């Protein structure tokens, strides 16, 4: 699975959009981009995933660049409860198999 | 629709004892994964099981650790003769075919 690079930390004002970047320059054509987050002391929570098209669900939007070498997770209106560590993971297919977690981005939403 | 259920939430053992961690996957999920998170570290994959079969155990320590997912009942992660270094949060995830993994809230294992 391809390696990902994320900034270690970011701040965001409550009510504003949080844009979390992820670089995955060695991504292969059959690899998906997944986003999870882990709120302190809880289990990781699935957010969204995509292959090449932009995706949106009730939690977030995922924007993948045309060359697929980077992506951005967008939380449209961040709340204090969105403070968490966000993980960008690249893996083959949307099928089964282990997830490899990096260090992620610690997002701090401030009032 | 209940999520992934792990129990116990907290488990305290003395060195040398056995620890058994249980995971009930989401309804309809036949794939189970175990991950370990040491204090102040990221999650590390341990083992992937699919109903009675171990598919990938590349992250499992070679000794003292075992996992099973029987035809009936929860998946069990078993740690024999626990040591202080086994203190961690152990997370279970489950999925169905072609679907993302969903995680439980973990078991915090403390070794005295």
Coordinates of C-alpha atoms in Angstrom, one line a residue:
Chain A
X1 CA 0.0 0.0 0.0
X2 CA 1.2 3.5 -0.8
X3 CA 2.7 5.8 1.8
X4 CA 0.8 8.9 2.9
X5 CA 2.1 12.2 4.3
X6 CA 0.0 14.4 6.5
X7 CA 0.8 17.5 8.6
X8 CA 1.2 16.6 12.3
X9 CA -1.3 19.2 13.5
X10 CA -3.8 21.8 12.5
X11 CA -6.1 24.3 14.1
X12 CA -9.5 25.4 13.0
X13 CA -12.0 27.9 14.3
X14 CA -15.4 26.5 15.3
X15 CA -18.0 26.9 12.6
X16 CA -15.4 27.2 9.8
X17 CA -14.4 24.6 7.3
X18 CA -11.5 22.3 8.2
X19 CA -9.4 21.3 5.2
X20 CA -7.1 18.4 6.0
X21 CA -4.5 17.6 3.3
X22 CA -2.9 14.3 2.5
X23 CA -0.1 13.5 0.0
X24 CA 0.0 10.1 -1.6
X25 CA 2.3 10.6 -4.6
X26 CA 3.0 6.9 -5.1
X27 CA -0.6 5.8 -5.2
X28 CA -1.4 3.0 -7.7
X29 CA -4.4 3.0 -10.0
X30 CA -6.3 0.4 -7.9
X31 CA -5.7 2.0 -4.5
X32 CA -8.4 3.8 -2.6
X33 CA -8.0 6.8 -0.3
X34 CA -9.7 6.2 3.1
X35 CA -10.1 8.7 6.0
X36 CA -10.7 7.7 9.6
X37 CA -10.6 9.7 12.8
X38 CA -9.9 8.9 16.4
X39 CA -11.4 11.0 19.1
X40 CA -9.5 10.7 22.3
X41 CA -9.9 7.2 24.0
X42 CA -12.4 6.0 21.4
X43 CA -12.1 3.6 18.6
X44 CA -11.3 4.9 15.1
X45 CA -14.3 6.1 13.2
X46 CA -14.7 5.6 9.5
X47 CA -15.4 8.9 7.7
X48 CA -15.2 8.5 3.9
X49 CA -13.3 6.9 1.1
X50 CA -12.9 7.3 -2.7
X51 CA -11.0 6.1 -5.7
X52 CA -10.8 9.1 -8.1
X53 CA -14.1 11.0 -8.0
X54 CA -14.9 13.5 -5.3
X55 CA -17.1 12.0 -2.6
X56 CA -19.5 13.5 -0.1
X57 CA -21.5 12.1 2.8
X58 CA -23.2 13.4 5.9
X59 CA -19.8 13.8 7.7
X60 CA -17.4 15.2 5.1
X61 CA -16.3 15.7 1.6
X62 CA -13.3 14.1 -0.1
X63 CA -11.5 15.9 -2.9
X64 CA -9.0 13.9 -4.9
X65 CA -6.8 15.7 -7.4
X66 CA -6.9 14.6 -11.0
X67 CA -3.5 12.9 -10.8
X68 CA -4.6 11.3 -7.5
X69 CA -1.3 12.2 -5.8
X70 CA -3.1 14.1 -3.1
X71 CA -6.4 14.6 -1.5
X72 CA -8.2 16.9 1.0
X73 CA -10.8 16.0 3.6
X74 CA -13.2 18.8 4.2
X75 CA -15.3 19.1 7.3
X76 CA -17.7 21.9 6.2
X77 CA -18.6 23.4 9.6
X78 CA -16.2 22.2 12.3
X79 CA -17.4 21.8 15.8
X80 CA -15.5 21.2 19.0
X81 CA -16.5 17.6 18.8
X82 CA -14.5 17.2 15.6
X83 CA -11.3 17.6 17.6
X84 CA -9.5 14.3 16.9
X85 CA -6.6 12.7 15.1
X86 CA -7.4 12.2 11.4
X87 CA -5.8 9.4 9.4
X88 CA -5.4 9.3 5.7
X89 CA -4.9 5.7 4.5
X90 CA -4.3 4.4 1.0
X91 CA -4.9 0.7 0.3
X92 CA -5.7 -1.6 -2.5
X93 CA -9.4 -2.0 -3.4
X94 CA -12.3 -1.3 -1.2
X95 CA -12.3 -4.9 -0.1
X96 CA -10.9 -6.6 3.0
X97 CA -7.4 -6.5 4.4
X98 CA -5.5 -4.6 7.1
X99 CA -5.4 -0.8 7.5
X100 CA -2.0 0.7 8.0
X101 CA -2.3 3.8 10.2
X102 CA 0.4 6.5 10.1
X103 CA 0.7 9.3 12.6
X104 CA -2.2 11.3 11.2
X105 CA -3.1 15.0 11.7
X106 CA -4.2 16.2 15.1
X107 CA -7.0 18.7 14.4
X108 CA -7.8 21.1 17.2
X109 CA -11.1 22.9 16.8
X110 CA -11.0 26.1 18.8
X111 CA -14.0 28.2 20.0
Chain B
X1 CA -28.2 -1.6 14.4
X2 CA -25.5 -2.3 17.1
X3 CA -21.9 -1.5 16.3
X4 CA -18.9 -3.5 17.0
X5 CA -19.0 -4.6 20.7
X6 CA -15.9 -5.2 22.7
X7 CA -15.7 -6.5 26.2
X8 CA -14.5 -5.9 28.8
X9 CA -13.9 -2.2 28.3
X10 CA -11.1 -2.3 31.0
X11 CA -9.2 -5.4 32.0
X12 CA -6.6 -5.6 34.8
X13 CA -4.2 -8.6 35.0
X14 CA -1.1 -9.4 37.0
X15 CA 2.0 -10.5 35.2
X16 CA 1.9 -14.1 34.2
X17 CA -1.9 -14.3 34.0
X18 CA -4.0 -14.8 30.9
X19 CA -6.1 -12.1 29.2
X20 CA -9.1 -12.8 27.0
X21 CA -10.5 -10.0 24.9
X22 CA -13.9 -10.4 23.2
X23 CA -15.2 -8.8 20.0
X24 CA -18.7 -9.2 18.6
X25 CA -18.7 -7.9 15.0
X26 CA -21.5 -5.9 13.5
X27 CA -24.5 -7.9 12.3
X28 CA -23.8 -9.4 8.9
X29 CA -20.0 -8.9 9.1
X30 CA -17.8 -11.9 8.6
X31 CA -14.4 -10.2 8.7
X32 CA -12.7 -9.3 12.0
X33 CA -9.5 -7.4 12.6
X34 CA -7.6 -6.8 15.8
X35 CA -5.3 -3.8 16.3
X36 CA -3.2 -2.7 19.2
X37 CA -2.4 0.9 20.3
X38 CA 0.4 1.3 22.8
X39 CA 0.4 4.4 25.0
X40 CA 1.1 7.5 22.9
X41 CA 1.5 5.5 19.7
X42 CA -0.5 4.8 16.6
X43 CA -2.7 1.8 15.9
X44 CA -0.8 -1.3 14.7
X45 CA -2.5 -4.2 12.8
X46 CA -2.3 -7.6 14.5
X47 CA -4.5 -10.1 12.9
X48 CA -7.3 -10.5 10.3
X49 CA -9.8 -13.4 10.6
X50 CA -12.7 -14.5 8.5
X51 CA -15.1 -17.0 10.2
X52 CA -12.9 -19.9 11.6
X53 CA -9.9 -18.9 9.4
X54 CA -6.9 -16.7 10.1
X55 CA -6.3 -14.8 6.9
X56 CA -3.4 -12.5 7.9
X57 CA -1.5 -12.7 11.2
X58 CA 1.6 -10.7 10.1
X59 CA 1.2 -8.3 13.0
X60 CA 0.8 -10.8 15.7
X61 CA 3.6 -11.5 18.1
X62 CA 4.9 -15.0 17.6
X63 CA 4.6 -16.1 21.2
X64 CA 1.8 -15.8 23.8
X65 CA -0.8 -14.2 21.4
X66 CA -3.5 -16.1 19.6
X67 CA -6.8 -15.2 18.0
X68 CA -9.9 -17.1 16.9
X69 CA -13.2 -16.3 15.3
X70 CA -15.4 -19.4 15.7
X71 CA -18.5 -20.2 13.7
X72 CA -20.7 -19.2 16.6
X73 CA -19.8 -16.6 19.1
X74 CA -17.4 -13.6 19.3
X75 CA -13.9 -13.4 18.2
X76 CA -11.4 -13.8 21.0
X77 CA -7.9 -12.4 21.3
X78 CA -6.0 -14.3 23.9
X79 CA -2.8 -13.3 25.6
X80 CA -1.0 -15.8 27.7
X81 CA 1.5 -15.1 30.5
X82 CA 1.0 -11.3 30.2
X83 CA 3.9 -8.9 30.7
X84 CA 4.0 -5.2 31.5
X85 CA 4.6 -4.4 27.8
X86 CA 1.2 -5.9 26.9
X87 CA -0.5 -2.9 28.5
X88 CA -2.3 -1.2 25.6
X89 CA -5.7 -0.5 24.1
X90 CA -6.8 -3.3 21.9
X91 CA -9.3 -2.5 19.1
X92 CA -11.4 -4.8 17.1
X93 CA -12.9 -3.9 13.7
X94 CA -15.3 -5.7 11.5
X95 CA -16.4 -5.5 7.9
X96 CA -18.4 -7.2 5.2
X97 CA -17.3 -7.8 1.7
X98 CA -16.3 -4.6 -0.1
X99 CA -17.2 -2.4 2.8
X100 CA -15.1 -0.2 5.1
X101 CA -14.0 -1.5 8.5
X102 CA -15.9 -0.3 11.6
X103 CA -14.2 -0.2 15.0
X104 CA -15.3 -0.9 18.5
X105 CA -14.3 1.3 21.4
X106 CA -11.6 -1.1 22.5
X107 CA -10.4 -2.9 25.6
X108 CA -7.9 -1.2 27.8
X109 CA -5.6 -3.8 29.2
X110 CA -3.5 -2.9 32.3
X111 CA -0.8 -5.2 33.6
X112 CA 0.2 -4.9 37.3

